[in-house]
Tab-separated table of C-alpha atoms in Angstrom:
chain	number	residue	atom	x	y	z
C	1440	LEU	CA	66.063	111.993	102.810
C	1441	VAL	CA	65.100	110.730	99.343
C	1442	GLY	CA	68.609	111.474	98.068
C	1443	SER	CA	70.111	109.609	100.999
C	1444	GLU	CA	67.919	106.571	100.294
C	1445	MET	CA	68.988	106.598	96.628
C	1446	CYS	CA	72.653	106.737	97.670
C	1447	ILE	CA	72.210	103.746	99.960
C	1448	ARG	CA	70.370	101.863	97.206
C	1449	ASP	CA	73.099	102.533	94.620
C	1450	ARG	CA	75.814	101.388	97.009
C	1451	ILE	CA	73.861	98.226	97.878
C	1452	LEU	CA	73.384	97.435	94.180
C	1453	ALA	CA	77.128	97.759	93.578
C	1454	GLN	CA	77.849	95.527	96.571
C	1455	LEU	CA	75.316	92.944	95.416
C	1456	ALA	CA	76.940	92.902	91.972
C	1457	LEU	CA	80.315	92.277	93.620
C	1458	ILE	CA	78.845	89.454	95.734
C	1459	VAL	CA	77.401	87.867	92.572
C	1460	LEU	CA	80.858	87.995	90.945
C	1461	CYS	CA	82.350	86.312	94.018
C	1462	LEU	CA	79.748	83.528	93.890
C	1463	LEU	CA	80.304	83.050	90.163
C	1464	MET	CA	83.947	82.221	90.918
C	1465	PHE	CA	82.681	78.919	92.363
C	1466	ARG	CA	80.451	78.098	89.393
C	1467	VAL	CA	82.183	79.109	86.166
C	1468	GLU	CA	85.206	77.823	84.245
C	1469	ARG	CA	88.625	79.319	84.824
C	1470	LYS	CA	88.566	81.433	81.676
C	1471	TYR	CA	85.482	83.227	83.013
C	1472	LYS	CA	87.152	83.672	86.399
C	1473	LEU	CA	89.958	85.496	84.614
C	1474	ALA	CA	87.387	87.647	82.808
C	1475	ILE	CA	85.751	88.491	86.155
C	1476	LEU	CA	89.098	89.548	87.642
C	1477	LEU	CA	89.774	91.847	84.692
C	1478	LEU	CA	86.229	93.224	84.838
C	1479	SER	CA	86.758	94.061	88.509
C	1480	ALA	CA	89.859	96.055	87.593
C	1481	ILE	CA	87.813	98.030	85.052
C	1482	CYS	CA	84.526	98.688	86.859
C	1483	PHE	CA	84.716	97.569	90.513
C	1484	ASN	CA	87.930	99.187	91.702
C	1485	SER	CA	86.106	101.348	94.278
C	1486	VAL	CA	83.393	98.893	95.354
C	1487	ARG	CA	83.648	97.586	98.906
C	1488	ILE	CA	81.583	95.169	101.004
C	1489	TYR	CA	81.610	96.998	104.327
C	1490	ALA	CA	80.273	94.099	106.386
C	1491	ILE	CA	83.519	92.082	106.159
C	1492	PRO	CA	87.228	92.828	106.663
C	1493	PHE	CA	89.187	93.231	103.437
C	1494	GLY	CA	85.888	93.828	101.681
C	1495	LEU	CA	87.349	95.796	98.772
C	1496	SER	CA	86.713	94.100	95.411
C	1497	ILE	CA	90.370	93.288	94.761
C	1498	TYR	CA	90.566	91.307	98.025
C	1499	VAL	CA	87.253	89.443	98.020
C	1500	LEU	CA	87.637	88.358	94.397
C	1501	CYS	CA	91.186	87.107	94.957
C	1502	PHE	CA	90.004	85.184	98.040
C	1503	SER	CA	87.111	83.760	96.016
C	1504	PHE	CA	89.450	82.657	93.232
C	1505	ILE	CA	91.804	80.916	95.682
C	1506	LEU	CA	88.987	79.161	97.544
C	1507	SER	CA	87.344	78.047	94.298
C	1508	GLU	CA	90.655	76.509	93.178
C	1509	PHE	CA	91.615	75.002	96.541
C	1510	SER	CA	90.791	71.428	95.522
C	1511	ARG	CA	93.276	71.735	92.633
C	1512	LEU	CA	95.981	73.422	94.676
C	1513	LYS	CA	98.571	70.630	94.311
C	1514	LYS	CA	98.127	70.484	90.546
C	1515	ASP	CA	98.353	74.260	90.300
C	1516	ILE	CA	101.562	74.385	92.329
C	1517	LYS	CA	103.038	71.644	90.137
C	1518	GLU	CA	102.095	73.568	86.978
C	1519	VAL	CA	103.696	76.768	88.248
C	1520	LYS	CA	106.742	74.977	89.678
C	1521	ASN	CA	108.479	74.398	86.341
C	1522	THR	CA	108.016	77.918	85.021
C	1523	ILE	CA	109.445	81.383	85.461
C	1524	LEU	CA	106.806	81.940	88.149
C	1525	ARG	CA	108.632	79.820	90.737
C	1526	PRO	CA	111.689	82.109	91.198
C	1527	LEU	CA	109.423	85.147	90.941
C	1528	MET	CA	107.093	83.965	93.715
C	1529	TYR	CA	110.019	82.868	95.899
C	1530	SER	CA	111.526	86.339	95.566
C	1531	VAL	CA	108.186	87.964	96.452
C	1532	ILE	CA	107.724	85.780	99.549
C	1533	LEU	CA	111.316	86.371	100.707
C	1534	ALA	CA	110.991	90.130	100.182
C	1535	THR	CA	107.722	90.149	102.146
C	1536	VAL	CA	109.242	88.211	105.063
C	1537	ILE	CA	112.210	90.607	105.247
C	1538	LEU	CA	109.837	93.569	105.073
C	1539	ALA	CA	107.673	92.171	107.886
C	1540	ILE	CA	110.663	91.537	110.149
C	1541	HIS	CA	112.191	94.960	109.553
C	1542	SER	CA	109.042	97.137	109.677
C	1543	PRO	CA	108.471	98.598	113.186
C	1544	HIS	CA	104.737	99.126	112.512
C	1545	TYR	CA	104.240	95.400	111.837
C	1546	ASP	CA	104.730	93.508	115.082
C	1547	ASN	CA	101.797	91.100	115.516
C	1548	LEU	CA	100.008	88.286	113.684
C	1549	THR	CA	97.149	90.494	112.473
C	1550	GLN	CA	99.582	92.923	110.877
C	1551	TYR	CA	101.569	90.088	109.288
C	1552	ILE	CA	98.382	88.662	107.743
C	1553	ARG	CA	97.461	92.096	106.401
C	1554	LEU	CA	100.926	92.448	104.890
C	1555	ALA	CA	100.747	88.990	103.268
C	1556	ILE	CA	97.355	89.807	101.741
C	1557	ASN	CA	98.464	93.204	100.428
C	1558	GLU	CA	101.841	92.105	99.081
C	1559	CYS	CA	101.147	88.546	97.943
C	1560	ILE	CA	97.521	87.397	97.649
C	1561	ALA	CA	96.061	90.580	96.137
C	1562	LYS	CA	99.193	91.754	94.354
C	1563	TYR	CA	102.003	89.590	92.988
C	1564	PHE	CA	100.140	86.258	93.141
C	1565	VAL	CA	97.728	87.745	90.573
C	1566	LEU	CA	100.334	86.749	87.994
C	1567	CYS	CA	99.664	83.103	88.912
C	1568	TYR	CA	95.864	83.471	88.841
C	1569	ALA	CA	95.978	84.636	85.227
C	1570	PHE	CA	98.579	82.031	84.262
C	1571	LEU	CA	96.490	79.170	85.659
C	1572	SER	CA	93.220	80.369	84.117
C	1573	ILE	CA	94.180	79.655	80.505
C	1574	ARG	CA	94.401	76.226	78.904
C	1575	LYS	CA	94.422	77.293	75.264
C	1576	GLU	CA	94.627	80.627	73.490
C	1577	ASP	CA	90.963	80.471	72.538
C	1578	ASP	CA	90.144	80.811	76.263
C	1579	LEU	CA	90.836	84.529	75.826
C	1580	ARG	CA	87.613	85.099	73.902
C	1581	PRO	CA	85.403	85.664	76.992
C	1582	VAL	CA	88.133	87.847	78.499
C	1583	PHE	CA	88.100	90.157	75.477
C	1584	ARG	CA	84.316	90.126	75.272
C	1585	ILE	CA	83.681	90.950	78.934
C	1586	SER	CA	86.453	93.566	79.062
C	1587	TYR	CA	84.835	95.254	76.038
C	1588	TYR	CA	81.482	95.579	77.781
C	1589	GLY	CA	83.222	96.663	80.964
C	1590	LEU	CA	84.988	99.427	79.026
C	1591	LEU	CA	81.670	100.611	77.582
C	1592	VAL	CA	80.170	100.864	81.074
C	1593	LEU	CA	83.276	102.663	82.325
C	1594	THR	CA	83.091	105.146	79.448
C	1595	LEU	CA	79.403	105.863	80.097
C	1596	PHE	CA	80.222	106.773	83.687
C	1597	ALA	CA	83.132	108.868	82.429
C	1598	LEU	CA	80.916	110.805	80.003
C	1599	PHE	CA	78.393	111.472	82.741
C	1600	ASN	CA	81.245	112.617	84.996
C	1601	HIS	CA	82.504	114.902	82.227
C	1602	VAL	CA	79.127	116.512	81.615
C	1603	THR	CA	78.120	116.965	85.271
C	1604	LYS	CA	81.668	117.688	86.532
C	1605	SER	CA	80.975	115.205	89.329
C	1606	ALA	CA	81.874	111.491	89.642
C	1607	PHE	CA	78.639	110.389	91.310
C	1608	PHE	CA	79.698	106.703	91.369
C	1609	ILE	CA	82.714	107.607	93.512
C	1610	ASN	CA	80.576	109.837	95.732
C	1611	GLU	CA	78.268	106.912	96.483
C	1612	MET	CA	81.081	104.424	97.101
C	1613	TYR	CA	82.911	106.753	99.506
C	1614	ARG	CA	79.925	108.449	101.142
C	1615	GLY	CA	80.168	108.397	104.940
C	1616	MET	CA	83.863	107.514	104.981
C	1617	ALA	CA	86.347	109.694	106.867
C	1618	LEU	CA	88.587	111.258	104.186
C	1619	THR	CA	91.771	113.288	104.609
C	1620	ASP	CA	92.540	116.450	102.655
C	1621	VAL	CA	94.312	114.209	100.118
C	1622	MET	CA	91.038	112.373	99.416
C	1623	GLN	CA	88.520	115.058	100.308
C	1624	ASP	CA	85.362	115.610	98.273
C	1625	ALA	CA	85.728	112.168	96.638
C	1626	GLY	CA	83.888	112.472	93.308
C	1627	ASN	CA	83.677	116.276	93.481
C	1628	ASN	CA	87.393	116.774	94.012
C	1629	TYR	CA	87.928	118.235	90.525
C	1630	THR	CA	84.582	119.970	90.029
C	1631	TYR	CA	86.020	123.461	90.466
C	1632	SER	CA	89.667	122.575	89.870
C	1633	GLU	CA	91.791	124.542	87.430
C	1634	ARG	CA	92.588	121.259	85.665
C	1635	PHE	CA	89.368	119.231	85.561
C	1636	ARG	CA	89.960	115.486	85.563
C	1637	VAL	CA	87.461	112.730	84.771
C	1638	GLN	CA	87.435	109.993	87.426
C	1639	ALA	CA	84.696	107.770	85.950
C	1640	MET	CA	84.562	104.758	88.335
C	1641	PHE	CA	87.981	105.334	89.934
C	1642	PHE	CA	88.838	107.456	92.929
C	1643	ASN	CA	92.057	108.566	91.250
C	1644	PRO	CA	91.817	109.807	87.630
C	1645	PHE	CA	95.348	108.484	87.012
C	1646	ASP	CA	93.989	104.948	87.481
C	1647	TYR	CA	91.192	105.611	84.979
C	1648	GLY	CA	93.661	106.761	82.330
C	1649	TYR	CA	96.002	103.874	83.076
C	1650	ILE	CA	93.387	101.127	82.691
C	1651	CYS	CA	92.479	102.677	79.322
C	1652	ILE	CA	96.117	102.394	78.193
C	1653	LEU	CA	96.261	98.729	79.200
C	1654	LEU	CA	92.982	97.932	77.445
C	1655	LEU	CA	94.145	99.722	74.297
C	1656	LEU	CA	97.305	97.599	74.124
C	1657	PHE	CA	95.562	94.370	75.173
C	1658	THR	CA	92.715	94.687	72.671
C	1659	TRP	CA	95.164	95.674	69.918
C	1660	TYR	CA	96.692	92.228	70.366
C	1661	GLY	CA	93.165	90.736	70.387
C	1662	TYR	CA	92.366	92.472	67.106
C	1663	ILE	CA	95.570	91.196	65.461
C	1664	LYS	CA	94.703	87.649	66.586
C	1665	SER	CA	91.096	88.035	65.315
C	1666	PHE	CA	89.512	87.804	68.771
C	1667	ILE	CA	87.997	91.260	68.239
C	1668	SER	CA	86.180	92.536	65.155
C	1669	LYS	CA	87.318	95.698	63.365
C	1670	LYS	CA	84.154	97.600	64.301
C	1671	ARG	CA	84.500	96.686	67.969
C	1672	PHE	CA	88.214	97.525	67.935
C	1673	TYR	CA	87.529	101.029	66.596
C	1674	MET	CA	84.990	101.512	69.362
C	1675	ILE	CA	87.598	100.416	71.920
C	1676	ILE	CA	90.176	102.832	70.482
C	1677	GLY	CA	87.695	105.702	70.795
C	1678	CYS	CA	86.784	104.834	74.400
C	1679	CYS	CA	90.402	104.353	75.456
C	1680	LEU	CA	91.721	107.541	73.823
C	1681	TYR	CA	88.865	109.481	75.378
C	1682	GLY	CA	89.776	108.113	78.819
C	1683	ILE	CA	93.490	108.799	78.392
C	1684	ILE	CA	92.820	112.420	77.448
C	1685	ALA	CA	89.773	113.112	79.656
C	1686	CYS	CA	91.516	111.930	82.839
C	1687	GLY	CA	93.586	115.106	82.475
C	1688	CYS	CA	96.890	113.481	83.457
C	1689	ARG	CA	99.970	114.277	81.392
C	1690	THR	CA	101.658	111.150	82.735
C	1691	ASN	CA	99.035	108.902	81.135
C	1692	MET	CA	99.329	110.588	77.752
C	1693	LEU	CA	103.098	110.119	77.813
C	1694	CYS	CA	102.778	106.503	79.015
C	1695	CYS	CA	100.338	105.786	76.192
C	1696	LEU	CA	102.849	107.051	73.626
C	1697	ILE	CA	105.571	104.927	75.230
C	1698	GLY	CA	103.381	101.803	75.310
C	1699	VAL	CA	102.246	102.132	71.700
C	1700	PHE	CA	105.815	102.847	70.524
C	1701	VAL	CA	107.181	99.750	72.298
C	1702	TYR	CA	104.367	97.528	70.996
C	1703	VAL	CA	104.915	98.630	67.391
C	1704	LEU	CA	108.676	98.242	67.825
C	1705	PHE	CA	108.441	94.589	68.874
C	1706	ALA	CA	105.206	93.355	67.256
C	1707	PHE	CA	105.870	94.259	63.624
C	1708	ASP	CA	108.659	93.694	61.129
C	1709	LEU	CA	110.877	96.552	59.930
C	1710	LYS	CA	108.755	97.372	56.881
C	1711	LYS	CA	105.477	97.620	58.820
C	1712	ARG	CA	107.231	99.384	61.675
C	1713	THR	CA	108.605	102.055	59.337
C	1714	LYS	CA	105.165	102.457	57.746
C	1715	TYR	CA	103.464	102.884	61.147
C	1716	PHE	CA	105.996	105.424	62.358
C	1717	ALA	CA	105.929	107.361	59.056
C	1718	VAL	CA	102.123	107.508	58.925
C	1719	CYS	CA	101.822	108.436	62.606
C	1720	SER	CA	104.508	111.102	62.309
C	1721	LEU	CA	102.914	112.668	59.237
C	1722	LEU	CA	99.424	112.504	60.759
C	1723	GLY	CA	100.750	113.915	64.021
C	1724	ILE	CA	102.373	116.880	62.281
C	1725	ILE	CA	99.214	117.669	60.317
C	1726	LEU	CA	96.915	117.386	63.340
C	1727	PHE	CA	99.286	119.251	65.646
C	1728	SER	CA	99.601	122.171	63.245
C	1729	SER	CA	95.860	122.470	62.630
C	1730	ILE	CA	94.133	121.595	65.928
C	1731	PRO	CA	94.776	123.898	68.936
C	1732	PHE	CA	93.470	121.260	71.376
C	1733	LEU	CA	96.237	118.817	70.370
C	1734	GLN	CA	98.830	121.581	70.611
C	1735	GLU	CA	97.664	122.217	74.150
C	1736	LYS	CA	97.904	118.533	75.072
C	1737	ALA	CA	101.363	118.210	73.515
C	1738	ASN	CA	102.540	121.225	75.486
C	1739	GLU	CA	101.133	119.667	78.660
C	1740	ILE	CA	103.173	116.505	78.068
C	1741	LEU	CA	106.348	118.473	77.331
C	1742	SER	CA	105.841	120.579	80.454
C	1743	ILE	CA	106.716	117.486	82.522
C	1744	PHE	CA	110.335	117.951	81.445
C	1745	ASP	CA	110.333	121.740	81.918
C	1746	THR	CA	111.643	122.667	85.362
C	1747	ASN	CA	110.376	126.248	84.870
C	1748	SER	CA	106.859	125.272	83.820
C	1749	SER	CA	104.029	127.160	85.532
C	1750	MET	CA	101.596	124.255	85.069
C	1751	SER	CA	100.506	122.534	88.278
C	1752	GLY	CA	101.490	118.912	88.800
C	1753	SER	CA	104.612	116.798	88.738
C	1754	SER	CA	107.858	117.756	87.030
C	1755	ILE	CA	111.473	116.645	86.735
C	1756	GLY	CA	112.457	119.306	89.270
C	1757	MET	CA	109.970	117.924	91.807
C	1758	ARG	CA	111.310	114.398	91.323
C	1759	VAL	CA	114.899	115.534	91.963
C	1760	LEU	CA	113.781	117.233	95.172
C	1761	GLN	CA	111.830	114.153	96.275
C	1762	TYR	CA	114.755	111.791	95.685
C	1763	THR	CA	117.051	114.165	97.588
C	1764	ALA	CA	114.620	114.138	100.523
C	1765	VAL	CA	114.384	110.326	100.408
C	1766	MET	CA	118.173	109.959	100.442
C	1767	ASN	CA	118.267	112.221	103.473
C	1768	HIS	CA	115.803	109.981	105.348
C	1769	VAL	CA	117.613	106.706	104.515
C	1770	ARG	CA	121.205	107.883	104.960
C	1771	ASP	CA	121.571	105.573	108.006
C	1772	HIS	CA	119.085	102.932	106.790
C	1773	PHE	CA	120.174	102.484	103.190
C	1774	LEU	CA	120.106	98.678	103.058
C	1775	LEU	CA	116.589	97.990	104.415
C	1776	GLY	CA	114.959	101.439	104.542
C	1777	ARG	CA	112.755	102.811	107.309
C	1778	GLY	CA	110.087	100.080	107.200
C	1779	LEU	CA	106.644	99.788	105.610
C	1780	ASP	CA	104.214	102.672	106.237
C	1781	TYR	CA	107.006	105.023	107.341
C	1782	PHE	CA	105.669	107.588	104.884
C	1783	LEU	CA	102.045	107.128	105.950
C	1784	ILE	CA	102.567	107.070	109.721
C	1785	ASP	CA	105.910	108.625	110.650
C	1786	MET	CA	105.797	111.278	107.934
C	1787	GLY	CA	102.081	111.990	108.557
C	1788	TRP	CA	100.681	111.400	105.038
C	1789	ARG	CA	97.856	109.244	106.439
C	1790	GLU	CA	96.418	112.361	108.140
C	1791	GLY	CA	96.704	114.551	105.020
C	1792	LYS	CA	99.035	116.936	103.195
C	1793	GLN	CA	98.971	119.544	105.939
C	1794	TYR	CA	100.364	117.012	108.430
C	1795	LEU	CA	103.290	115.929	106.229
C	1796	VAL	CA	106.463	116.228	108.331
C	1797	ASP	CA	108.822	116.723	105.375
C	1798	GLN	CA	107.140	118.790	102.675
C	1799	ASP	CA	109.961	118.027	100.217
C	1800	LEU	CA	108.580	114.482	99.929
C	1801	PHE	CA	105.326	115.869	98.444
C	1802	GLY	CA	103.185	112.780	97.709
C	1803	LEU	CA	106.202	110.484	97.207
C	1804	GLU	CA	105.167	110.063	93.568
C	1805	GLY	CA	107.380	107.279	92.310
C	1806	VAL	CA	107.559	103.582	93.171
C	1807	LEU	CA	111.361	103.396	93.323
C	1808	MET	CA	111.659	106.340	95.722
C	1809	ASN	CA	108.916	104.763	97.854
C	1810	TYR	CA	110.724	101.405	97.921
C	1811	LEU	CA	114.043	103.082	98.678
C	1812	LEU	CA	112.491	104.990	101.586
C	1813	GLU	CA	110.598	102.078	103.157
C	1814	ARG	CA	112.397	98.945	101.902
C	1815	GLY	CA	115.874	100.215	101.186
C	1816	PHE	CA	118.343	99.157	98.524
C	1817	LEU	CA	117.510	95.475	99.071
C	1818	GLY	CA	113.802	96.119	98.462
C	1819	VAL	CA	114.611	97.987	95.249
C	1820	CYS	CA	116.720	95.009	94.107
C	1821	PHE	CA	113.846	92.565	94.722
C	1822	TYR	CA	111.481	94.879	92.819
C	1823	LEU	CA	113.818	95.266	89.837
C	1824	PHE	CA	114.588	91.534	89.774
C	1825	PHE	CA	110.871	90.740	89.441
C	1826	TYR	CA	110.127	93.042	86.524
C	1827	VAL	CA	113.476	92.839	84.709
C	1828	TYR	CA	113.364	89.035	84.831
C	1829	VAL	CA	109.902	88.959	83.231
C	1830	LEU	CA	110.934	91.541	80.620
C	1831	TYR	CA	114.008	89.484	79.780
C	1832	PHE	CA	111.873	86.331	79.406
C	1833	PHE	CA	109.576	88.048	76.910
C	1834	TYR	CA	112.531	89.465	74.970
C	1835	LYS	CA	114.406	86.143	74.972
C	1836	HIS	CA	111.430	84.281	73.461
C	1837	LYS	CA	110.173	86.956	71.083
C	1838	SER	CA	110.999	84.715	68.112
C	1839	VAL	CA	108.450	82.159	69.374
C	1840	ASP	CA	105.519	84.607	69.286
C	1841	LYS	CA	106.426	88.209	68.598
C	1842	ASN	CA	102.881	89.500	69.143
C	1843	ILE	CA	102.412	88.164	72.671
C	1844	SER	CA	106.010	89.026	73.591
C	1845	ALA	CA	105.481	92.563	72.302
C	1846	LEU	CA	102.299	92.876	74.351
C	1847	GLY	CA	104.055	91.660	77.502
C	1848	ILE	CA	107.002	94.015	77.018
C	1849	SER	CA	104.802	97.025	76.219
C	1850	ILE	CA	102.533	96.382	79.232
C	1851	LEU	CA	105.492	96.166	81.621
C	1852	VAL	CA	107.331	99.151	80.148
C	1853	THR	CA	104.122	101.200	80.368
C	1854	TYR	CA	103.682	100.150	84.003
C	1855	LEU	CA	107.293	100.986	84.915
C	1856	ALA	CA	106.955	104.413	83.303
C	1857	PHE	CA	103.619	105.093	85.028
C	1858	ALA	CA	104.674	103.807	88.458
C	1859	ASN	CA	107.857	105.860	88.466
C	1860	MET	CA	106.178	109.027	87.225
C	1861	THR	CA	103.235	109.062	89.601
C	1862	GLY	CA	103.447	106.043	91.955
C	1863	GLU	CA	101.878	102.582	91.705
C	1864	LEU	CA	98.366	103.596	92.837
C	1865	ASN	CA	96.115	100.706	91.631
C	1866	SER	CA	98.195	99.821	88.578
C	1867	VAL	CA	99.777	96.529	89.691
C	1868	PHE	CA	96.641	94.349	89.724
C	1869	PRO	CA	95.572	94.874	86.063
C	1870	THR	CA	99.212	94.953	84.908
C	1871	LEU	CA	100.011	91.543	86.361
C	1872	LEU	CA	96.707	90.068	85.166
C	1873	ILE	CA	97.563	90.859	81.556
C	1874	THR	CA	101.220	89.931	82.080
C	1875	GLY	CA	100.120	86.530	83.427
C	1876	ILE	CA	98.030	86.021	80.288
C	1877	CYS	CA	101.029	86.886	78.114
C	1878	LEU	CA	103.293	84.467	80.003
C	1879	LYS	CA	100.842	81.567	79.692
C	1880	VAL	CA	100.233	82.103	75.965
C	1881	LEU	CA	103.981	82.353	75.382
C	1882	TYR	CA	104.617	79.154	77.374
C	1883	MET	CA	101.990	77.298	75.358
C	1884	ASN	CA	103.650	78.443	72.132
C	1885	ILE	CA	107.088	77.450	73.435
C	1886	ILE	CA	105.789	73.949	74.199
C	1887	CYS	CA	104.139	73.712	70.766
C	1888	LYS	CA	107.393	74.761	69.115
C	1889	LYS	CA	109.369	72.123	71.022
C	1890	ILE	CA	106.876	69.407	70.038
C	1891	ARG	CA	106.958	70.560	66.415
C	1892	ASN	CA	110.768	70.551	66.358
C	1893	LYS	CA	110.820	67.110	67.973
C	1894	HIS	CA	108.465	65.708	65.324
C	1895	GLU	CA	110.545	67.265	62.553
C	1896	THR	CA	113.710	65.728	64.040
C	1897	VAL	CA	112.080	62.277	64.339
C	1898	SER	CA	110.758	62.507	60.757
C	1899	TYR	CA	114.175	63.535	59.451
C	1900	THR	CA	115.911	60.677	61.348
C	1901	HIS	CA	113.352	58.179	60.061
C	1902	LEU	CA	113.859	59.416	56.481
C	1903	ARG	CA	117.635	59.126	56.749
C	1904	ALA	CA	117.337	55.591	58.139
C	1905	HIS	CA	114.993	54.624	55.290
C	1906	GLU	CA	117.455	55.912	52.714
């Protein structure tokens, strides 16, 4: 009875904290609203207010942001209208409308509202929330500061999870909920598993590792721009690397290497780039040859590409089988797919692994195969247009600000690698938050460059006329 009362108290405290964050959205400046949204992605991913519909943190905070900005809606639309965000949001809305019309499980107003919230308000529109929250680059200071403290809290929960072999925070957040065999045991899911994984404050350990990758890349940029001190940056590196390794997911370790490689490739000049790669290669060889733990982790990463590997988890062979199964299901529905939630409802995944109709689909671990199955070739095109267009924008303007362009490219490449190796999970929200920041900073620098060039042209013309 005492334990039950403590569980209820802990859940209530988490819900009260979320309510406070929602109320703060109506009181603080935009830069702090952005910090709150990022904090929610770090520490409040599993917190839900059960008394209201769409009570999960991601929904209530997005609603709070929109309502708090409602009086400035016309100005916000005008600001977004002349940017890359306009074609992106149009494509998202069009894709959502087509998906709603074509999906047999969505046939009433309630379902259409749920779809709009899931696909637009709490997903792709997040790019706009971040974009609108920054007026100058210095507005990022509270974002870096609050995300740092959020990471420390997350790491404390992770350490406790590691020591006790139980994610008690997740147990409290999901206690009393009906869970399938996919989600069974909540925070104790990996207690006796062959491959123990740290969940920290996330239901899925993949999400814990992924948020650590994003924070590592994001704060690296903050350190270069002097928003973060050297001491604090080293602390962040330690916390993030711990999370990436402790989550026990080979995908995250590989995605981290990809993200860091891409950031170094675009953020630094050839001389620094060569120095980074040379030092890292030499250090990697020394550590790999002398530390068995690192050898084990490297072998785990390489086992992803080994079709004969005995290690449990995803592999290239599994992906080939999954794509083959998907192509079989869409052979007569290639253009638009089978409709949203086909995998969950028609294939039985909502009820658990044992109810899966086609076992070759496994967990459908890959965003492109999921889109192809449920949204068809057209849905895949909309998806690729969104991310390729943003990537191209960063690459096109890398000469304006190579650091912010490099951050944007590395974040998106990391996301695309993660989402296609293991599925989107909860990766889109934090990815688009940071991407929105990158876009706004880059736009501000583009405008500054145009003004500077204009002044230089006017000065030159004036000088010529004077001569």
